[in-house]
Amino acid sequence: MTSASTARSESPSRRRLPLAITLVVVGALVVAFFLFSGLYTDYLWFAQLGYSSVLTTQWAAVAVMFAIGFVAMAVPVWLSLTLAYRLRPVYAKLNSQLDRYQELVEPLRRLAMWAIPAVLGLFAGLSASSRWETTLLWLNRTVTGTTDPQFGLDLSFYLFELPFYRGVVAFASAVVLISALLTAAVAYLYGSVRVNGRELRISKSSRIQLAILAGLYLLLQAVSIWLDQYVTLTQTGDLITGAAYTDVNATIPARQILAGIAVLIAVLFFVTAFIGRWRFPLVGTALLLVASVVVGSLYPWVVQRFSVDPNARVLEQPYIQRNIDMTRDAFDVADVEEVAYSATTEASQGALRSDAETTASIRIIDPAIVSPAVTQLERFKTYYGFNSELDVDRYDIDGESQDTVIAVRELRQSGLGDGSSWYNNTVVYTHGYGVVAAYGNQRSSDGQPVFFESGIPTSGELGDYEPRIYFGEQSPQYSIVGAPEGSDPRELDYPSGEDGATETYNTFDGDAGPKLDTVFNRLVYALKFQSEQIFLSDAVNSESQILYDRDPVQRVQKVAPYLTLDSDPYPSVVDGEVVWIVDGYTTSDAYPYSRTVSLSNSIADSDSEAQRYAIDDINYIRNSVKATVNAYDGTVTLYAWDESDPVLQTWQKIFPSTVKSIDEMSGDLMSHVRYPTDLFKVQRAILGQYHVTDAGRFYSRTDAWQTPADPQESADTNSLQPPYYLTLQMPGQDEPSFSLYSTFIPRGASSEDASNVLKGYLAVDADAGSEDGVKGDGYGKLRLLTMPDESTVPGPGQMQNDFNSDQTVSSLINILRQGQTDVLNGNLLTLPVGGGLLYVQPVYVQSTGETSYPVLQKVLVGFGDQIAFEDTLDQALDSLFGGDSGASAGDGDVPTENEGGGEETPTDPDTGGGADTPSTGIDAELAAALADAQAAMEEKQAALEAGDLAAFGEADDKLTAAVDRALELLGE
């Protein structure tokens, strides 16, 4: 009876055991399948692009580094635990407390002997696997041929070797330290180490084991201290980055001494392992700690305080010079051409005659403002859209290079409204269509951009090209395209017919994504995107491809994980295709004596937000790669732009055959390559201080500059003015070239300061030429115009204040604001023409209606303290320069209708545009009307403050009359 009842009580638990095991196995298989499907889809994506070697190299590197880290931690820890336990005293007399601990530990001892090393090895393996890049860089390091000025070592030691060595020493130190602590714990628990009152007894076996571990740890610390002397060349101090006088004469020798002491103490520990005398190594350890304080900290402080500080200017000069030279090399600004520019501030008649080509190319279309206008005029359907800020490029039109504002008409599925469904979003609405391009220096009579490529289907000056945009910055998360030959097309190509009443469909016929030609592939992608429709839908067939990861920057980043990418990719029509051009940088934070800057802060301005980077603090950068992403099939092509860059050369050894030579770039592509904005921003941040090449002047910091704040932003944001692309001719150039420029004002000056004068003007030749695989001779040439100390040329903020405070201009702006309209100031451009600096600012007017868009209404120009405000740039320049500037601007002959390649687009009634505004200029009669309006507004304000309603009404009547008179004169 007893046995039967026992059987009955055990049978339910026995029945549940197989079920539990089955559930665990099934759960593990499900997790494994999800992990496998993620890896498998990644492989399909890379393989389709032709970069599978990039993925497999990463996988192999991570796996090998994980295995090395696991073994390097688990084996020493396991060996230490095993030796400590097996060499324990057999008949050790323990106290009652340790006896209880042993009773608790003993049942789990065998498990712990394996679990502890395994868990620690797991964490160590994960840590080591994250260092795969550092390890591969060390294994494939490239000699630079340049040595540091302190130790005479090749710079490759700092770029590739030192980070690896320090990582290995740190990892090994952690292994030895953990092994020593666990050995001590086991030895104490099992009686190898006993404490009786003030007496410490250690068995011979434990003594040997602990002493050897302590000796190894001290040896590793000696190596670490020795390597630390090289780190001084990349550490940022109060004065410079790199080893200064105190570092060279105190810190570095101190670390060498401390490393030697650590080696001696390690030897003493090894001796103790055999002779059993702990006194000498323990005393030595104490002396090492004292020496680290006295020699490592106190002595350098004394040298700095009593020797360097009283004579810093003299003693620090050689090291400041090192910092200047190495910083300029690291940021590729060593060859900047400085030109003393005594800018005149007097606008004389005919002053622009010698700059006629530059003035004819001045861009008055602001890409940061006109996007709503382009959207309203060229969107056609709500499911199309353009970026909020357009891009600037240049195209040859009728044999002349034209600065161009260009945009891609991308698909915006958010505009589908009620038409949004899985089928529509995934199969029908898959791509955008065409590009829109406008002259940068022209405007229509009603203030609209003048397009030379527009419409659907596209037409204009760019010729025949593949207009379909499957890959862009706003593309859907994923689309499924392709169908068997002969199938009815179902991908919406573009609206056609009158008012877009009908639609044209197309079938994708390229190779742009992984195939969904098997049930397994459909299943793994259904899991990846958590959509059962991918697996079940009849729209998915044997010819289907799935397109995802479609953002150009994202695609380049995945196939070239070692690159830091520019924040401003831009589209170009190249060789009959629309391609996105993406600039890639190789960076480092280990270039000796080079100043460290924050990359995210350096590129942040009113046009770009601060980005997140894996390595943000850098002291070396090169534009090593130009990448293109085909907008139709997503093909990613990498070109080695700076083949001399040792960092790129090293990565090319790691990922061979992934980067093509510059020789393979076509002339058409070369003609659209430009100098990248983020690199230029970093360089201008450096040159704000490092334009000074004399160590004495650098130390005094009397000539430090900064980038001015953007005048269009509110003062509390303190956003920097972005650089602008313009075609201009700098002093020293034979002819104008497509360039990127920025300005400098004195450091510490604000927009309201009288000291906000222009101190420097930096421009770089951004035109790479048009010859196959050959950079233009001038590409990348930096030119810096420096103003004399007594210069009174206003900076951008001061000029904007002059524009805003000018009575005539402000009165006319107030008139333009009448009737529920907003006035938008465009980008404030600065050009070195006429022997001085010319400021140009387009002024846009926009109705507050929902369907309105900004139209270019006026142009402000300034030269010195003189201002003009006219309907066109041509008129404004003539007005500014005594009635005849001597040159014609590109908007002199304003077209009466939109002369782009597409159909003429009607004027939006909400903008108030359409009627020609007579170019009367600000004559005496108009100026008098504006002055009366200004006076009336002041009277209104005074009456309001005084509470005099009668005077307020009279002033209001005066204001109305003055405004009506001014509007009549303007022809409104």
Short mmCIF file of C-alpha atoms in Angstrom, two decimals, residues 231-548:
data_model
loop_
_atom_site.label_atom_id
_atom_site.label_comp_id
_atom_site.label_asym_id
_atom_site.label_seq_id
_atom_site.Cartn_x
_atom_site.Cartn_y
_atom_site.Cartn_z
CA VAL A 231 49.86 58.83 -23.94
CA THR A 232 51.07 62.27 -22.84
CA LEU A 233 51.41 63.15 -26.53
CA THR A 234 47.64 62.89 -27.03
CA GLN A 235 46.39 64.22 -23.69
CA THR A 236 44.81 67.66 -23.60
CA GLY A 237 46.29 70.01 -21.03
CA ASP A 238 45.50 73.55 -19.95
CA LEU A 239 47.58 75.04 -22.75
CA ILE A 240 47.88 72.54 -25.59
CA THR A 241 47.23 68.95 -26.57
CA GLY A 242 50.44 66.98 -26.21
CA ALA A 243 53.43 66.89 -23.91
CA ALA A 244 54.39 70.38 -22.72
CA TYR A 245 57.51 71.41 -20.77
CA THR A 246 56.47 69.80 -17.48
CA ASP A 247 55.42 66.58 -19.22
CA VAL A 248 58.71 66.28 -21.11
CA ASN A 249 60.96 67.20 -18.21
CA ALA A 250 59.08 65.74 -15.26
CA THR A 251 56.08 63.54 -16.08
CA ILE A 252 57.70 61.35 -18.72
CA PRO A 253 60.91 60.74 -16.73
CA ALA A 254 58.81 60.07 -13.63
CA ARG A 255 56.80 57.40 -15.44
CA GLN A 256 59.96 55.77 -16.70
CA ILE A 257 61.31 55.66 -13.13
CA LEU A 258 58.05 54.30 -11.75
CA ALA A 259 57.97 51.60 -14.42
CA GLY A 260 61.49 50.54 -13.42
CA ILE A 261 60.53 50.44 -9.73
CA ALA A 262 57.49 48.31 -10.55
CA VAL A 263 59.70 45.82 -12.41
CA LEU A 264 62.04 45.54 -9.40
CA ILE A 265 59.14 44.95 -7.03
CA ALA A 266 57.75 42.29 -9.38
CA VAL A 267 61.09 40.51 -9.21
CA LEU A 268 60.92 40.68 -5.39
CA PHE A 269 57.51 38.96 -5.49
CA PHE A 270 58.91 36.21 -7.70
CA VAL A 271 61.81 35.73 -5.24
CA THR A 272 59.32 35.60 -2.37
CA ALA A 273 57.54 32.73 -4.08
CA PHE A 274 60.62 30.61 -3.38
CA ILE A 275 62.23 32.06 -0.24
CA GLY A 276 59.05 32.94 1.60
CA ARG A 277 60.00 36.45 2.77
CA TRP A 278 57.12 38.90 2.23
CA ARG A 279 58.80 41.85 3.90
CA PHE A 280 60.82 43.06 0.92
CA PRO A 281 58.07 43.03 -1.75
CA LEU A 282 55.53 44.54 0.67
CA VAL A 283 57.94 47.32 1.65
CA GLY A 284 58.71 47.81 -2.03
CA THR A 285 55.01 48.09 -2.84
CA ALA A 286 54.61 50.74 -0.16
CA LEU A 287 57.61 52.61 -1.57
CA LEU A 288 56.06 52.39 -5.05
CA LEU A 289 52.91 54.03 -3.76
CA VAL A 290 54.92 56.77 -2.08
CA ALA A 291 57.05 57.23 -5.22
CA SER A 292 53.95 57.48 -7.40
CA VAL A 293 52.80 60.39 -5.24
CA VAL A 294 56.18 62.11 -4.90
CA VAL A 295 57.72 61.40 -8.29
CA GLY A 296 54.54 61.00 -10.32
CA SER A 297 52.50 63.90 -8.95
CA LEU A 298 54.38 66.16 -6.56
CA TYR A 299 57.52 66.59 -8.64
CA PRO A 300 55.67 67.61 -11.84
CA TRP A 301 53.59 70.04 -9.78
CA VAL A 302 56.71 71.65 -8.34
CA VAL A 303 58.25 71.99 -11.81
CA GLN A 304 55.07 73.52 -13.20
CA ARG A 305 54.49 75.85 -10.26
CA PHE A 306 57.98 77.19 -9.66
CA SER A 307 59.73 76.77 -12.99
CA VAL A 308 57.19 76.87 -15.81
CA ASP A 309 54.50 79.28 -14.62
CA PRO A 310 56.91 82.23 -14.12
CA ASN A 311 58.51 81.60 -17.55
CA ALA A 312 55.74 79.91 -19.48
CA ARG A 313 55.94 82.01 -22.64
CA VAL A 314 59.61 81.10 -23.16
CA LEU A 315 59.66 77.52 -21.87
CA GLU A 316 56.47 76.40 -23.61
CA GLN A 317 57.25 77.83 -27.05
CA PRO A 318 58.88 74.68 -28.55
CA TYR A 319 55.96 72.53 -27.43
CA ILE A 320 53.36 75.04 -28.60
CA GLN A 321 55.06 74.99 -31.98
CA ARG A 322 54.81 71.21 -32.02
CA ASN A 323 51.12 71.48 -31.28
CA ILE A 324 50.58 74.05 -34.02
CA ASP A 325 52.45 72.08 -36.67
CA MET A 326 50.95 68.69 -35.80
CA THR A 327 47.40 70.06 -35.48
CA ARG A 328 47.57 71.73 -38.88
CA ASP A 329 48.87 68.48 -40.38
CA ALA A 330 46.24 66.32 -38.67
CA PHE A 331 43.34 68.46 -39.90
CA ASP A 332 44.89 68.99 -43.34
CA VAL A 333 45.15 72.78 -43.05
CA ALA A 334 48.93 73.05 -43.13
CA ASP A 335 48.88 74.30 -46.73
CA VAL A 336 46.26 77.01 -46.29
CA GLU A 337 47.22 80.04 -48.34
CA GLU A 338 46.97 83.23 -46.28
CA VAL A 339 46.41 86.51 -48.10
CA ALA A 340 46.49 89.87 -46.36
CA TYR A 341 43.34 91.63 -47.55
CA SER A 342 43.01 95.36 -46.87
CA ALA A 343 39.31 95.49 -47.63
CA THR A 344 37.90 98.84 -48.63
CA THR A 345 34.57 99.94 -47.22
CA GLU A 346 33.83 102.59 -49.85
CA ALA A 347 31.46 101.56 -52.63
CA SER A 348 32.63 103.38 -55.73
CA GLN A 349 31.08 103.41 -59.18
CA GLY A 350 32.17 100.51 -61.42
CA ALA A 351 33.96 98.74 -58.54
CA LEU A 352 32.66 95.30 -59.58
CA ARG A 353 33.90 95.45 -63.16
CA SER A 354 36.81 93.10 -62.49
CA ASP A 355 34.50 90.70 -60.60
CA ALA A 356 31.84 90.45 -63.29
CA GLU A 357 31.98 86.64 -63.45
CA THR A 358 31.53 86.32 -59.70
CA THR A 359 28.60 88.74 -59.50
CA ALA A 360 26.90 86.96 -62.40
CA SER A 361 26.86 83.76 -60.29
CA ILE A 362 25.68 85.09 -56.93
CA ARG A 363 23.10 82.65 -55.59
CA ILE A 364 19.95 84.49 -54.53
CA ILE A 365 17.82 81.35 -54.14
CA ASP A 366 18.13 80.17 -50.54
CA PRO A 367 17.90 76.35 -50.38
CA ALA A 368 16.86 76.54 -46.72
CA ILE A 369 13.79 78.68 -47.52
CA VAL A 370 12.49 77.71 -50.96
CA SER A 371 11.54 74.11 -50.17
CA PRO A 372 7.86 75.04 -49.53
CA ALA A 373 7.80 76.86 -52.88
CA VAL A 374 9.29 73.89 -54.71
CA THR A 375 6.90 71.56 -52.89
CA GLN A 376 3.87 73.65 -53.82
CA LEU A 377 4.94 74.03 -57.44
CA GLU A 378 6.42 70.60 -58.14
CA ARG A 379 4.86 68.09 -55.76
CA PHE A 380 1.74 67.41 -57.94
CA LYS A 381 0.41 64.81 -55.49
CA THR A 382 0.33 64.68 -51.70
CA TYR A 383 2.30 61.45 -51.70
CA TYR A 384 5.33 63.28 -53.12
CA GLY A 385 7.55 65.62 -51.17
CA PHE A 386 10.94 67.30 -50.93
CA ASN A 387 13.42 67.74 -48.12
CA SER A 388 12.95 70.78 -45.90
CA GLU A 389 16.34 72.03 -47.05
CA LEU A 390 17.42 71.59 -50.64
CA ASP A 391 20.94 70.94 -51.90
CA VAL A 392 23.39 73.05 -53.88
CA ASP A 393 25.29 71.65 -56.84
CA ARG A 394 26.40 72.90 -60.25
CA TYR A 395 25.55 71.86 -63.80
CA ASP A 396 26.77 72.86 -67.24
CA ILE A 397 23.88 74.57 -69.03
CA ASP A 398 24.57 75.74 -72.57
CA GLY A 399 28.29 75.43 -71.94
CA GLU A 400 28.28 77.50 -68.74
CA SER A 401 28.52 76.25 -65.17
CA GLN A 402 25.43 77.18 -63.18
CA ASP A 403 25.09 77.06 -59.41
CA THR A 404 22.00 74.96 -58.90
CA VAL A 405 19.44 74.33 -56.20
CA ILE A 406 18.38 70.71 -56.62
CA ALA A 407 15.95 68.34 -54.94
CA VAL A 408 14.64 64.81 -55.39
CA ARG A 409 10.91 64.23 -55.59
CA GLU A 410 10.62 61.47 -53.00
CA LEU A 411 7.73 59.30 -51.99
CA ARG A 412 5.96 60.34 -48.78
CA GLN A 413 3.52 57.61 -47.78
CA SER A 414 2.17 59.82 -45.01
CA GLY A 415 0.33 61.70 -47.77
CA LEU A 416 -1.73 58.67 -48.79
CA GLY A 417 -4.37 59.35 -46.15
CA ASP A 418 -7.23 56.84 -46.41
CA GLY A 419 -5.35 55.05 -49.18
CA SER A 420 -2.81 53.72 -46.74
CA SER A 421 -2.78 49.91 -46.49
CA TRP A 422 -0.18 47.17 -46.41
CA TYR A 423 -0.67 46.44 -50.11
CA ASN A 424 -0.51 50.08 -51.18
CA ASN A 425 2.37 50.94 -48.88
CA THR A 426 4.43 47.90 -49.82
CA VAL A 427 3.59 47.01 -53.43
CA VAL A 428 2.03 50.05 -55.14
CA TYR A 429 3.63 53.19 -53.68
CA THR A 430 7.25 52.13 -53.81
CA HIS A 431 9.27 55.01 -55.22
CA GLY A 432 9.57 58.70 -55.95
CA TYR A 433 10.07 60.24 -59.35
CA GLY A 434 12.57 62.65 -60.82
CA VAL A 435 14.58 65.64 -59.72
CA VAL A 436 13.80 69.32 -59.72
CA ALA A 437 16.60 71.78 -60.44
CA ALA A 438 16.54 75.59 -60.45
CA TYR A 439 19.05 78.26 -61.29
CA GLY A 440 20.68 79.59 -58.14
CA ASN A 441 21.02 83.11 -59.51
CA GLN A 442 17.63 83.62 -61.19
CA ARG A 443 14.07 84.32 -60.13
CA SER A 444 10.84 84.74 -62.04
CA SER A 445 8.97 88.02 -62.10
CA ASP A 446 6.73 86.78 -59.27
CA GLY A 447 9.66 85.64 -57.10
CA GLN A 448 9.55 81.92 -57.88
CA PRO A 449 12.63 79.82 -58.64
CA VAL A 450 13.38 79.39 -62.34
CA PHE A 451 13.54 75.67 -63.03
CA PHE A 452 15.66 74.14 -65.76
CA GLU A 453 14.52 70.61 -64.83
CA SER A 454 11.01 69.97 -63.58
CA GLY A 455 7.67 68.33 -64.17
CA ILE A 456 6.29 64.80 -64.36
CA PRO A 457 7.46 63.20 -66.57
CA THR A 458 10.66 65.11 -66.10
CA SER A 459 11.89 67.44 -68.81
CA GLY A 460 14.50 70.12 -69.10
CA GLU A 461 18.22 70.55 -69.54
CA LEU A 462 19.51 67.40 -67.81
CA GLY A 463 18.76 65.07 -70.70
CA ASP A 464 17.57 61.47 -70.42
CA TYR A 465 18.14 59.75 -67.08
CA GLU A 466 16.51 57.09 -64.94
CA PRO A 467 14.03 59.19 -62.88
CA ARG A 468 12.67 56.56 -60.49
CA ILE A 469 13.81 57.07 -56.87
CA TYR A 470 13.68 53.78 -54.95
CA PHE A 471 16.45 54.77 -52.55
CA GLY A 472 16.41 58.12 -50.77
CA GLU A 473 16.40 59.91 -47.46
CA GLN A 474 12.60 59.60 -47.10
CA SER A 475 12.03 56.15 -48.63
CA PRO A 476 9.57 53.75 -46.91
CA GLN A 477 10.88 51.20 -44.43
CA TYR A 478 10.54 48.43 -47.00
CA SER A 479 8.93 47.78 -50.36
CA ILE A 480 8.41 44.63 -52.42
CA VAL A 481 9.07 45.12 -56.12
CA GLY A 482 9.46 43.03 -59.26
CA ALA A 483 7.17 40.61 -61.05
CA PRO A 484 7.39 37.84 -63.67
CA GLU A 485 7.71 38.97 -67.25
CA GLY A 486 4.34 39.66 -68.81
CA SER A 487 2.62 40.49 -65.52
CA ASP A 488 0.57 43.63 -65.22
CA PRO A 489 2.65 46.41 -63.64
CA ARG A 490 1.39 47.52 -60.24
CA GLU A 491 4.06 49.93 -58.97
CA LEU A 492 2.77 53.48 -59.32
CA ASP A 493 5.20 55.36 -61.52
CA TYR A 494 3.67 58.82 -61.74
CA PRO A 495 0.32 60.55 -62.18
CA SER A 496 -0.43 61.44 -65.77
CA GLY A 497 -3.12 62.95 -67.90
CA GLU A 498 -4.91 66.20 -67.25
CA ASP A 499 -4.58 67.24 -63.60
CA GLY A 500 -3.01 63.84 -62.84
CA ALA A 501 -6.37 62.11 -63.25
CA THR A 502 -4.80 58.92 -64.57
CA GLU A 503 -1.80 57.00 -63.34
CA THR A 504 1.10 55.23 -65.02
CA TYR A 505 2.45 52.00 -63.55
CA ASN A 506 5.80 50.29 -63.85
CA THR A 507 7.59 47.08 -62.86
CA PHE A 508 11.05 47.33 -61.31
CA ASP A 509 13.56 45.50 -63.49
CA GLY A 510 16.84 46.00 -61.61
CA ASP A 511 18.68 44.11 -58.90
CA ALA A 512 18.19 46.08 -55.70
CA GLY A 513 17.28 43.76 -52.84
CA PRO A 514 17.27 40.18 -51.56
CA LYS A 515 15.01 37.79 -53.46
CA LEU A 516 11.78 36.45 -51.98
CA ASP A 517 11.85 33.46 -54.28
CA THR A 518 11.66 30.79 -51.57
CA VAL A 519 9.22 30.08 -48.78
CA PHE A 520 12.07 30.24 -46.27
CA ASN A 521 13.13 33.72 -47.40
CA ARG A 522 9.56 34.99 -47.13
CA LEU A 523 9.31 33.51 -43.65
CA VAL A 524 12.51 35.12 -42.32
CA TYR A 525 11.54 38.51 -43.72
CA ALA A 526 8.04 38.18 -42.31
CA LEU A 527 9.72 37.70 -38.94
CA LYS A 528 12.17 40.55 -39.52
CA PHE A 529 9.46 43.09 -40.31
CA GLN A 530 6.80 41.40 -38.17
CA SER A 531 4.36 41.23 -41.04
CA GLU A 532 2.60 38.01 -41.95
CA GLN A 533 1.53 39.60 -45.24
CA ILE A 534 5.04 39.10 -46.62
CA PHE A 535 4.54 35.36 -46.18
CA LEU A 536 0.87 35.17 -47.18
CA SER A 537 0.30 37.81 -49.85
CA ASP A 538 -0.17 36.77 -53.49
CA ALA A 539 1.70 39.97 -54.43
CA VAL A 540 4.92 38.22 -53.41
CA ASN A 541 6.16 36.00 -56.23
CA SER A 542 9.26 34.23 -57.49
CA GLU A 543 10.65 37.48 -58.98
CA SER A 544 9.97 39.66 -55.96
CA GLN A 545 12.73 41.61 -54.26
CA ILE A 546 12.48 43.29 -50.88
CA LEU A 547 14.07 46.73 -50.59
CA TYR A 548 15.04 48.03 -47.15
#
